[in-house]
Coordinates of N, CA and C in Angstrom, one line a residue:
X550 N 118.1 229.4 89.6 CA 117.1 230.4 89.3 C 117.7 231.5 88.4
X551 N 116.9 231.8 87.4 CA 117.3 232.9 86.5 C 117.4 234.2 87.2
X552 N 118.4 235.1 86.9 CA 118.5 236.4 87.5 C 117.2 237.2 87.3
X553 N 116.6 237.0 86.2 CA 115.4 237.8 85.9 C 114.2 237.5 86.9
X554 N 114.3 236.3 87.5 CA 113.2 235.9 88.4 C 113.6 236.1 89.9
X555 N 114.7 236.7 90.2 CA 115.1 237.0 91.6 C 114.2 238.0 92.3
X556 N 114.0 237.8 93.5 CA 113.3 238.8 94.3 C 114.1 240.0 94.5
X557 N 113.5 241.1 95.0 CA 114.3 242.3 95.3 C 115.3 242.1 96.3
X558 N 115.1 241.3 97.3 CA 116.1 241.1 98.3 C 117.2 240.3 97.8
X559 N 116.9 239.3 96.9 CA 118.0 238.5 96.3 C 118.8 239.4 95.3
X560 N 118.2 240.3 94.6 CA 118.9 241.2 93.7 C 119.8 242.1 94.6
X561 N 119.3 242.6 95.7 CA 120.1 243.5 96.6 C 121.3 242.8 97.1
X562 N 121.1 241.5 97.4 CA 122.3 240.7 98.0 C 123.3 240.5 96.9
X563 N 122.9 240.3 95.6 CA 123.9 240.1 94.5 C 124.5 241.4 94.2
X564 N 123.8 242.5 94.3 CA 124.4 243.8 94.0 C 125.5 244.1 95.1
X565 N 125.2 243.8 96.3 CA 126.2 244.0 97.4 C 127.4 243.2 97.2
X566 N 127.2 241.9 96.7 CA 128.3 241.0 96.5 C 129.2 241.4 95.4
X567 N 128.6 242.1 94.4 CA 129.3 242.5 93.2 C 129.9 243.9 93.3
X568 N 129.6 244.6 94.3 CA 130.0 246.0 94.5 C 131.4 246.2 94.8
X569 N 131.9 247.4 94.9 CA 131.1 248.6 94.6 C 130.9 248.9 93.1
X570 N 129.8 249.6 92.8 CA 129.4 249.9 91.5 C 129.7 251.4 91.1
X571 N 130.1 251.6 89.9 CA 130.3 253.0 89.4 C 129.0 253.4 88.7
X572 N 128.3 252.5 88.0 CA 127.1 252.8 87.3 C 125.9 252.6 88.3
X573 N 125.1 253.6 88.4 CA 123.9 253.4 89.2 C 122.8 252.9 88.3
X574 N 122.5 251.7 88.4 CA 121.4 251.1 87.6 C 120.2 250.7 88.4
X575 N 119.1 250.8 87.8 CA 117.8 250.4 88.4 C 117.5 248.9 88.0
X576 N 117.8 248.0 88.9 CA 117.6 246.6 88.6 C 116.3 246.1 89.3
X577 N 115.2 246.2 88.5 CA 113.9 245.9 89.0 C 113.6 246.5 90.4
X578 N 113.9 247.8 90.4 CA 113.5 248.6 91.6 C 114.6 248.7 92.7
X579 N 115.8 248.1 92.4 CA 116.9 248.1 93.3 C 118.1 248.9 92.7
X580 N 118.5 250.0 93.3 CA 119.6 250.8 92.8 C 120.9 250.2 93.1
X581 N 121.9 250.2 92.2 CA 123.2 249.7 92.4 C 124.1 250.6 93.1
X582 N 124.0 251.9 92.9 CA 124.9 253.0 93.5 C 124.0 254.2 93.8
X583 N 123.1 254.0 94.8 CA 122.2 255.2 95.1 C 122.9 256.4 95.7
X584 N 124.1 256.2 96.2 CA 124.8 257.4 96.8 C 126.0 257.9 95.9
X585 N 125.8 257.7 94.6 CA 126.9 258.1 93.7 C 127.2 259.5 93.9
X586 N 128.5 259.9 93.9 CA 128.9 261.3 94.1 C 128.5 262.2 92.9
X587 N 128.2 261.6 91.8 CA 127.7 262.4 90.6 C 126.2 262.4 90.5
X588 N 125.5 261.8 91.5 CA 124.0 261.7 91.5 C 123.6 260.4 90.8
X589 N 122.5 260.5 90.1 CA 122.0 259.3 89.4 C 122.8 259.1 88.1
X590 N 124.0 258.6 88.2 CA 124.9 258.5 87.1 C 125.0 257.1 86.6
X591 N 125.0 256.9 85.3 CA 125.1 257.8 84.2 C 123.7 258.4 83.7
X592 N 122.6 258.0 84.2 CA 121.3 258.4 83.7 C 121.2 259.9 83.6
X593 N 121.7 260.6 84.7 CA 121.6 262.1 84.7 C 122.4 262.7 83.5
X594 N 123.4 262.0 83.0 CA 124.2 262.5 81.9 C 123.5 262.1 80.6
X595 N 123.0 260.9 80.5 CA 122.4 260.3 79.3 C 121.2 261.1 78.9
X596 N 120.4 261.7 79.9 CA 119.3 262.5 79.5 C 119.6 263.7 78.7
X597 N 120.9 264.2 78.9 CA 121.3 265.4 78.2 C 121.7 265.2 76.8
X598 N 121.9 264.0 76.3 CA 122.3 263.8 74.9 C 121.7 262.6 74.3
X599 N 120.7 262.0 74.9 CA 120.1 260.7 74.4 C 119.4 261.0 73.0
X600 N 119.0 262.2 72.8 CA 118.2 262.4 71.5 C 119.1 262.4 70.3
X601 N 120.4 262.4 70.4 CA 121.3 262.4 69.2 C 121.4 260.9 68.7
X602 N 121.0 259.9 69.5 CA 121.1 258.5 69.1 C 119.7 258.2 68.6
X603 N 119.6 257.5 67.4 CA 118.3 257.1 66.9 C 117.5 256.3 67.9
X604 N 116.2 256.6 68.0 CA 115.3 255.9 68.9 C 115.2 254.4 68.5
X605 N 115.3 254.2 67.2 CA 115.2 252.8 66.7 C 116.5 252.4 66.1
X606 N 117.1 251.4 66.7 CA 118.4 250.9 66.2 C 118.2 249.5 65.6
X607 N 117.0 249.2 65.2 CA 116.7 247.8 64.7 C 117.7 247.5 63.6
X608 N 118.3 246.3 63.7 CA 119.2 245.8 62.6 C 120.6 246.4 62.8
X609 N 120.9 247.2 63.7 CA 122.2 247.9 63.9 C 123.0 247.1 64.9
X610 N 124.3 247.2 64.7 CA 125.3 246.6 65.6 C 126.0 247.7 66.4
X611 N 126.2 247.4 67.7 CA 126.8 248.4 68.6 C 128.0 247.8 69.4
X612 N 129.1 248.5 69.5 CA 130.2 248.1 70.3 C 130.4 249.2 71.3
X613 N 130.4 248.8 72.6 CA 130.6 249.7 73.7 C 132.0 249.3 74.4
X614 N 133.0 250.2 74.1 CA 134.3 250.0 74.6 C 134.5 250.7 76.0
X615 N 134.9 249.9 76.9 CA 135.0 250.4 78.3 C 133.6 250.5 78.9
X616 N 132.8 249.4 78.8 CA 131.4 249.4 79.1 C 131.1 249.5 80.6
X617 N 132.0 249.3 81.5 CA 131.8 249.3 82.9 C 130.6 248.4 83.2
X618 N 129.6 248.8 83.9 CA 128.5 247.9 84.3 C 127.4 247.8 83.2
X619 N 127.6 248.4 82.1 CA 126.8 248.1 80.9 C 125.6 249.1 80.7
X620 N 125.6 250.2 81.4 CA 124.5 251.2 81.2 C 124.2 251.5 79.7
X621 N 125.2 251.9 79.0 CA 125.0 252.3 77.6 C 124.7 251.2 76.7
X622 N 125.4 250.0 77.0 CA 125.1 248.8 76.2 C 123.6 248.4 76.3
X623 N 123.1 248.5 77.5 CA 121.7 248.2 77.8 C 120.7 249.2 77.1
X624 N 121.1 250.5 77.2 CA 120.3 251.5 76.5 C 120.2 251.2 75.0
X625 N 121.3 250.8 74.4 CA 121.3 250.6 73.0 C 120.4 249.3 72.6
X626 N 120.5 248.3 73.5 CA 119.7 247.1 73.3 C 118.2 247.4 73.4
X627 N 117.9 248.3 74.4 CA 116.5 248.7 74.6 C 116.0 249.4 73.4
X628 N 116.9 250.1 72.6 CA 116.4 250.7 71.4 C 116.4 249.8 70.2
X629 N 116.6 248.5 70.4 CA 116.4 247.5 69.4 C 117.6 247.1 68.6
X630 N 118.8 247.5 69.1 CA 120.0 247.0 68.3 C 120.1 245.5 68.2
X631 N 120.4 245.0 67.1 CA 120.4 243.6 66.8 C 121.6 242.9 67.6
X632 N 122.7 243.6 67.6 CA 123.9 243.0 68.3 C 124.5 244.1 69.1
X633 N 124.8 243.8 70.4 CA 125.5 244.7 71.3 C 126.6 243.9 71.9
X634 N 127.8 244.5 71.8 CA 129.0 243.8 72.4 C 129.6 244.9 73.3
X635 N 129.8 244.5 74.6 CA 130.4 245.4 75.6 C 131.8 244.9 75.9
X636 N 132.8 245.8 75.9 CA 134.2 245.4 76.3 C 134.7 246.1 77.5
X637 N 135.4 245.4 78.3 CA 136.1 246.1 79.4 C 137.3 245.2 79.8
X638 N 138.2 245.8 80.5 CA 139.4 245.0 81.0 C 139.2 244.6 82.5
X639 N 138.2 245.0 83.1 CA 138.0 244.8 84.5 C 136.9 243.7 84.7
X640 N 137.3 242.6 85.2 CA 136.4 241.4 85.4 C 135.3 241.8 86.3
X641 N 135.5 242.6 87.3 CA 134.4 243.0 88.3 C 133.3 243.8 87.5
X642 N 133.7 244.7 86.7 CA 132.7 245.5 85.9 C 132.0 244.5 85.0
X643 N 132.7 243.6 84.3 CA 132.0 242.7 83.4 C 131.0 241.8 84.1
X644 N 131.4 241.3 85.4 CA 130.4 240.5 86.2 C 129.2 241.3 86.5
X645 N 129.4 242.6 86.8 CA 128.2 243.5 87.1 C 127.4 243.6 85.8
X646 N 128.0 243.9 84.7 CA 127.3 244.1 83.5 C 126.5 242.8 83.1
X647 N 127.1 241.7 83.2 CA 126.4 240.4 82.9 C 125.2 240.2 83.8
X648 N 125.3 240.5 85.1 CA 124.2 240.3 86.0 C 123.1 241.3 85.7
X649 N 123.5 242.6 85.5 CA 122.5 243.6 85.2 C 121.7 243.3 83.9
X650 N 122.4 242.8 82.9 CA 121.7 242.5 81.6 C 120.8 241.3 81.8
X651 N 121.2 240.4 82.6 CA 120.3 239.2 82.8 C 119.1 239.6 83.6
X652 N 119.3 240.4 84.6 CA 118.1 240.8 85.4 C 117.1 241.6 84.5
X653 N 117.6 242.4 83.6 CA 116.8 243.2 82.7 C 116.3 242.4 81.5
X654 N 116.7 241.1 81.4 CA 116.3 240.3 80.3 C 116.8 240.7 78.9
X655 N 118.0 241.3 78.9 CA 118.6 241.8 77.6 C 119.7 240.9 77.2
X656 N 119.7 240.5 75.9 CA 120.7 239.7 75.3 C 121.9 240.5 74.8
X657 N 122.9 240.6 75.6 CA 124.1 241.4 75.3 C 125.3 240.5 75.6
X658 N 126.3 240.6 74.7 CA 127.6 239.9 75.0 C 128.6 240.8 75.6
X659 N 129.3 240.3 76.6 CA 130.3 241.1 77.3 C 131.6 240.3 77.2
X660 N 132.7 241.0 76.9 CA 134.0 240.3 76.7 C 135.1 241.1 77.3
X661 N 136.1 240.5 77.9 CA 137.3 241.1 78.4 C 138.2 241.4 77.3
X662 N 138.4 242.7 77.0 CA 139.3 243.1 75.8 C 139.7 244.5 76.0
X663 N 140.9 244.8 75.7 CA 141.4 246.2 75.8 C 141.0 247.0 74.5
X664 N 141.0 248.3 74.7 CA 140.7 249.2 73.6 C 141.8 249.1 72.5
X665 N 143.0 248.7 72.9 CA 144.1 248.5 72.0 C 144.0 247.3 71.2
X666 N 143.1 246.4 71.5 CA 143.0 245.1 70.9 C 141.7 244.9 70.1
X667 N 141.0 246.0 69.8 CA 139.7 245.9 69.1 C 139.9 245.3 67.7
X668 N 141.1 245.4 67.1 CA 141.3 244.8 65.8 C 141.1 243.3 65.8
X669 N 141.3 242.7 66.9 CA 141.2 241.2 67.0 C 139.7 240.8 66.9
X670 N 138.8 241.7 67.0 CA 137.3 241.3 66.8 C 137.0 240.9 65.4
X671 N 137.7 241.5 64.5 CA 137.5 241.1 63.1 C 136.1 241.5 62.5
X672 N 135.5 242.6 63.1 CA 134.2 243.0 62.5 C 134.0 244.5 62.8
X673 N 133.1 245.1 62.0 CA 132.8 246.5 62.2 C 131.4 246.7 62.7
X674 N 131.2 247.8 63.4 CA 129.9 248.1 64.1 C 129.4 249.4 63.6
X675 N 128.0 249.5 63.5 CA 127.3 250.7 63.0 C 127.5 251.8 64.0
X676 N 127.6 251.5 65.3 CA 127.8 252.5 66.3 C 128.8 252.0 67.3
X677 N 129.9 252.8 67.5 CA 130.9 252.5 68.5 C 130.7 253.5 69.6
X678 N 130.6 253.0 70.9 CA 130.6 253.9 72.0 C 131.9 253.9 72.7
X679 N 132.5 255.1 72.9 CA 133.8 255.3 73.5 C 133.7 256.4 74.5
X680 N 133.1 256.1 75.6 CA 132.8 257.1 76.6 C 133.5 256.9 77.9
X681 N 134.1 258.0 78.5 CA 134.7 257.9 79.8 C 136.0 257.0 79.8
X682 N 136.7 256.9 78.7 CA 137.8 256.0 78.6 C 139.1 256.7 78.2
X683 N 139.0 257.7 77.3 CA 140.2 258.3 76.7 C 141.2 258.7 77.7
X684 N 140.8 259.4 78.8 CA 141.7 259.9 79.8 C 142.3 258.9 80.7
X685 N 141.7 257.6 80.6 CA 142.3 256.5 81.4 C 143.3 255.7 80.7
X686 N 143.6 256.1 79.4 CA 144.5 255.3 78.6 C 145.9 256.0 78.5
X687 N 146.9 255.2 78.6 CA 148.3 255.8 78.4 C 148.5 256.3 77.0
X688 N 147.8 255.7 76.0 CA 148.0 256.0 74.6 C 146.7 256.3 74.0
X689 N 146.1 257.5 74.3 CA 144.7 257.8 73.9 C 144.5 257.9 72.4
X690 N 145.4 258.6 71.7 CA 145.3 258.8 70.2 C 145.4 257.5 69.5
X691 N 146.3 256.6 70.0 CA 146.4 255.3 69.4 C 145.1 254.5 69.5
X692 N 144.4 254.6 70.6 CA 143.1 254.0 70.7 C 142.1 254.5 69.7
X693 N 142.0 255.8 69.5 CA 141.1 256.4 68.5 C 141.5 255.9 67.1
X694 N 142.8 255.8 66.8 CA 143.2 255.4 65.5 C 142.8 253.9 65.3
X695 N 142.9 253.1 66.3 CA 142.6 251.7 66.2 C 141.1 251.5 66.0
X696 N 140.3 252.3 66.7 CA 138.8 252.2 66.5 C 138.5 252.6 65.1
X697 N 139.0 253.7 64.5 CA 138.7 254.1 63.2 C 139.2 253.0 62.2
X698 N 140.4 252.5 62.4 CA 141.0 251.5 61.5 C 140.2 250.2 61.4
X699 N 139.8 249.7 62.6 CA 139.4 248.3 62.7 C 137.9 248.1 63.0
X700 N 137.2 248.9 63.8 CA 135.9 248.5 64.2 C 134.7 249.5 63.9
X701 N 135.1 250.8 63.6 CA 134.0 251.8 63.3 C 133.6 251.6 61.8
X702 N 132.3 251.5 61.6 CA 131.7 251.5 60.3 C 131.1 252.8 60.0
X703 N 130.4 253.5 61.0 CA 129.7 254.7 60.7 C 129.8 255.7 61.8
X704 N 129.1 255.5 62.9 CA 129.0 256.5 64.0 C 129.9 256.1 65.2
X705 N 130.4 257.2 65.9 CA 131.1 257.1 67.1 C 130.5 258.0 68.1
X706 N 130.1 257.5 69.3 CA 129.6 258.3 70.4 C 130.7 258.4 71.4
X707 N 131.2 259.6 71.6 CA 132.5 259.9 72.3 C 132.2 260.8 73.5
X708 N 132.9 260.5 74.6 CA 132.9 261.4 75.8 C 134.2 261.3 76.5
X709 N 134.6 262.5 77.0 CA 135.9 262.6 77.8 C 135.7 263.6 78.8
X710 N 136.3 263.4 80.0 CA 136.5 264.5 80.9 C 137.3 265.6 80.3
X711 N 136.8 266.8 80.5 CA 137.5 268.0 79.9 C 137.9 268.9 81.0
X712 N 139.1 269.5 80.9 CA 139.6 270.5 81.8 C 140.3 271.6 81.0
X713 N 140.3 272.8 81.6 CA 140.9 273.9 80.9 C 139.8 274.7 80.2
X714 N 140.3 275.6 79.3 CA 139.3 276.5 78.6 C 138.4 275.7 77.7
X715 N 137.2 276.2 77.5 CA 136.2 275.6 76.6 C 136.2 276.2 75.3
X716 N 137.0 277.3 75.1 CA 137.0 278.0 73.8 C 137.9 277.2 72.9
X717 N 137.6 277.4 71.6 CA 138.4 276.7 70.6 C 138.9 277.8 69.6
X718 N 140.2 277.9 69.6 CA 140.9 278.9 68.7 C 141.0 278.4 67.3
X719 N 141.0 279.3 66.3 CA 141.2 278.9 64.9 C 142.7 278.7 64.8
X720 N 143.1 277.5 64.3 CA 144.5 277.1 64.2 C 144.9 277.0 62.8
X721 N 146.0 277.6 62.5 CA 146.5 277.5 61.1 C 147.0 276.1 60.8
X722 N 147.1 275.8 59.5 CA 147.5 274.4 59.1 C 149.0 274.3 59.3
X723 N 149.7 275.4 59.4 CA 151.2 275.3 59.6 C 151.7 276.6 60.2
X724 N 152.8 276.4 61.0 CA 153.4 277.6 61.6 C 154.9 277.5 61.4
X725 N 155.5 278.7 61.2 CA 156.9 278.8 61.1 C 157.6 278.3 62.4
X726 N 158.8 277.7 62.3 CA 159.5 277.2 63.5 C 159.6 278.2 64.6
X727 N 159.8 279.5 64.3 CA 160.0 280.5 65.3 C 158.7 281.1 65.9
X728 N 157.6 280.6 65.4 CA 156.3 281.1 65.8 C 155.8 280.2 66.9
X729 N 155.7 280.7 68.2 CA 155.3 279.9 69.3 C 154.2 280.4 70.2
X730 N 153.8 281.6 69.9 CA 152.8 282.2 70.8 C 151.4 281.5 70.8
X731 N 151.1 280.7 69.7 CA 149.9 280.0 69.7 C 149.7 279.0 70.8
X732 N 150.9 278.4 71.2 CA 150.8 277.4 72.3 C 150.4 277.9 73.6
X733 N 150.4 279.2 73.8 CA 150.0 279.8 75.1 C 148.5 280.2 75.0
X734 N 147.9 280.1 73.9 CA 146.5 280.5 73.8 C 145.6 279.5 74.5
X735 N 144.6 280.0 75.3 CA 143.7 279.1 76.0 C 142.9 278.2 75.1
X736 N 142.7 278.6 73.9 CA 141.9 277.7 73.0 C 142.8 276.8 72.0
X737 N 144.1 276.8 72.3 CA 144.9 275.9 71.5 C 144.8 274.5 72.1
X738 N 144.8 273.4 71.3 CA 144.6 272.1 71.8 C 145.7 271.7 72.8
X739 N 145.2 271.3 74.0 CA 146.2 270.9 75.1 C 145.7 269.6 75.7
X740 N 146.7 268.7 75.9 CA 146.4 267.5 76.6 C 147.3 267.5 77.8
X741 N 146.7 267.8 79.0 CA 147.5 267.9 80.2 C 147.8 266.5 80.8
X742 N 149.1 266.2 81.1 CA 149.5 264.9 81.6 C 149.5 264.9 83.1
X743 N 148.9 263.8 83.6 CA 148.8 263.6 85.1 C 149.7 262.5 85.5
X744 N 150.8 262.9 86.2 CA 151.8 261.9 86.5 C 151.4 261.0 87.6
X745 N 150.7 261.5 88.6 CA 150.4 260.6 89.8 C 148.9 260.3 89.8
X746 N 148.1 261.1 90.4 CA 146.7 260.9 90.6 C 145.9 262.1 90.3
X747 N 144.6 261.9 89.9 CA 143.7 263.0 89.9 C 142.3 262.4 90.4
X748 N 141.7 263.1 91.3 CA 140.5 262.6 92.0 C 140.7 261.2 92.6
X749 N 141.9 261.1 93.2 CA 142.3 259.8 93.8 C 142.4 258.6 92.9
X750 N 142.5 258.9 91.6 CA 142.5 257.8 90.6 C 143.8 257.8 89.8
X751 N 144.6 256.8 90.0 CA 145.9 256.7 89.3 C 145.8 256.4 87.9
X752 N 144.6 256.1 87.4 CA 144.5 255.8 85.9 C 143.9 257.1 85.2
X753 N 143.8 258.2 85.9 CA 143.5 259.4 85.2 C 144.8 260.0 84.7
X754 N 145.1 259.6 83.5 CA 146.4 260.0 82.9 C 146.4 261.4 82.2
X755 N 145.3 261.8 81.7 CA 145.2 262.9 80.8 C 144.0 263.8 81.2
X756 N 144.1 265.1 80.9 CA 143.0 266.0 81.1 C 143.0 266.9 79.9
X757 N 142.3 266.6 78.8 CA 142.3 267.4 77.6 C 141.4 268.6 77.7
X758 N 141.7 269.7 77.0 CA 140.7 270.7 76.8 C 139.8 270.4 75.6
X759 N 138.8 271.3 75.4 CA 137.8 271.0 74.4 C 138.5 271.0 73.0
X760 N 139.4 272.0 72.8 CA 140.1 272.1 71.5 C 140.9 270.8 71.2
X761 N 141.5 270.3 72.2 CA 142.3 269.1 72.0 C 141.4 267.9 71.6
X762 N 140.3 267.7 72.3 CA 139.5 266.5 72.0 C 139.0 266.6 70.6
X763 N 138.5 267.8 70.2 CA 138.0 268.0 68.8 C 139.1 267.8 67.8
X764 N 140.3 268.2 68.1 CA 141.4 268.0 67.1 C 141.8 266.6 67.1
X765 N 141.8 265.9 68.2 CA 142.1 264.4 68.2 C 141.1 263.6 67.4
X766 N 139.8 263.9 67.6 CA 138.8 263.2 66.8 C 139.0 263.5 65.3
X767 N 139.2 264.7 64.9 CA 139.4 265.0 63.5 C 140.7 264.2 63.0
X768 N 141.8 264.3 63.7 CA 143.0 263.7 63.3 C 142.9 262.2 63.2
X769 N 142.0 261.5 64.0 CA 141.8 260.1 63.9 C 140.9 259.7 62.8
X770 N 140.2 260.6 62.2 CA 139.3 260.3 61.1 C 137.8 260.2 61.5
X771 N 137.4 261.2 62.4 CA 136.0 261.2 62.8 C 135.6 262.7 62.7
X772 N 134.6 262.9 61.8 CA 134.0 264.2 61.7 C 132.9 264.4 62.7
X773 N 132.9 265.5 63.4 CA 132.0 265.8 64.4 C 130.6 266.2 63.8
X774 N 129.6 265.5 64.2 CA 128.2 265.8 63.7 C 127.4 266.6 64.7
X775 N 127.6 266.3 66.0 CA 126.8 267.0 67.0 C 127.7 267.0 68.3
X776 N 127.4 268.1 69.1 CA 128.0 268.3 70.4 C 126.9 268.6 71.4
X777 N 126.1 267.6 71.7 CA 124.9 267.9 72.5 C 125.1 268.1 74.0
X778 N 126.3 267.9 74.5 CA 126.6 268.0 75.9 C 128.0 268.4 76.0
X779 N 128.4 269.1 77.1 CA 129.8 269.6 77.2 C 130.9 268.6 76.8
X780 N 130.7 267.4 77.3 CA 131.8 266.4 77.1 C 131.5 265.4 76.0
X781 N 130.3 265.5 75.4 CA 129.9 264.4 74.5 C 129.8 264.9 73.0
X782 N 130.3 264.0 72.1 CA 130.3 264.2 70.7 C 129.7 263.0 70.0
X783 N 128.9 263.3 68.9 CA 128.5 262.3 68.0 C 129.3 262.5 66.7
X784 N 130.0 261.5 66.3 CA 130.9 261.6 65.1 C 130.6 260.6 64.0
X785 N 131.1 260.9 62.8 CA 131.0 260.0 61.7 C 132.4 259.6 61.2
X786 N 132.6 258.4 60.9 CA 133.9 257.9 60.4 C 134.1 258.5 59.0
X787 N 135.3 259.1 58.8 CA 135.7 259.6 57.5 C 137.1 259.2 57.3
X788 N 137.7 259.6 56.2 CA 139.1 259.2 55.9 C 140.0 260.0 56.9
X789 N 141.0 259.4 57.4 CA 142.0 260.0 58.2 C 142.7 261.1 57.4
X790 N 142.9 262.3 57.9 CA 143.5 263.4 57.1 C 145.0 263.1 56.8
X791 N 145.7 262.4 57.7 CA 147.1 262.0 57.4 C 147.2 260.5 57.4
X792 N 147.2 259.9 56.2 CA 147.3 258.5 56.1 C 148.7 258.0 56.2
X793 N 149.3 258.1 57.3 CA 150.7 257.7 57.5 C 150.9 256.4 58.3
X794 N 149.8 255.7 58.4 CA 149.9 254.4 59.1 C 150.3 254.4 60.5
X795 N 149.7 255.2 61.4 CA 150.1 255.3 62.8 C 149.6 254.1 63.6
X796 N 148.8 253.3 63.1 CA 148.2 252.2 64.0 C 148.9 250.9 63.7
X797 N 148.9 250.0 64.7 CA 149.5 248.7 64.5 C 148.4 247.8 64.0
X798 N 148.7 246.7 63.3 CA 147.6 245.9 62.8 C 147.0 245.0 63.8
X799 N 145.9 244.3 63.4 CA 145.3 243.3 64.3 C 146.3 242.2 64.7
X800 N 146.2 241.8 65.9 CA 147.1 240.7 66.4 C 146.4 239.3 66.3
X801 N 145.2 239.3 65.6 CA 144.5 238.0 65.4 C 143.5 237.8 66.5
X802 N 142.6 236.8 66.3 CA 141.5 236.6 67.3 C 142.1 236.3 68.7
X803 N 141.3 236.7 69.7 CA 141.7 236.4 71.1 C 140.7 235.4 71.6
X804 N 141.1 234.7 72.6 CA 140.2 233.7 73.3 C 139.8 234.1 74.6

């Protein structure tokens, strides 16, 4: 039987078997994570910035890196995107995403692939979604460089957990070696390293402040177009300001 034809009870049973879920999805009237500690997440967040994404994505291609259970991938497909590809390294999340998309009758491809291996895709996308992943990566700036180098054609939808001051100081292009007081400023770009755990999660490696995230995006070659929500940015791909080849090349197609 197709997942789209399952009864509510059958859907509930599959949800339980595939759980626990981080994305609270409405699968034909059955919620996947109704007791989420963040509320109706990610919908509660999506409502705060959804207007920055075109309502009509007809003919556009979308890459969702770190797609989890596929919430954003499905939202892009509902807006008419011609091709949507979701990537994650967690097989359990991918199984959830495939089931959810099938229940909703949405044609989306999901593939197991790391953010560091996006060059192996061999294609560019009109919109790249990179949300809720930066702080889980050991090498976050490398991931942004690889996205800019290999898969971004135009837009990047970006989100990261932010900690520290929300103010952004004006930073000079250069400082004398003996000038150090800028590093103590609350609005100076700071990327706090988490050695052990944060929120009981050992993959929370970094906690950037707002100034840091914005500086990293610019450094990787993404101009900020909109900042519709505290943690969310819509960016456009531009030339990287320092073309010193910091990214490694594609390692070829993966199977």
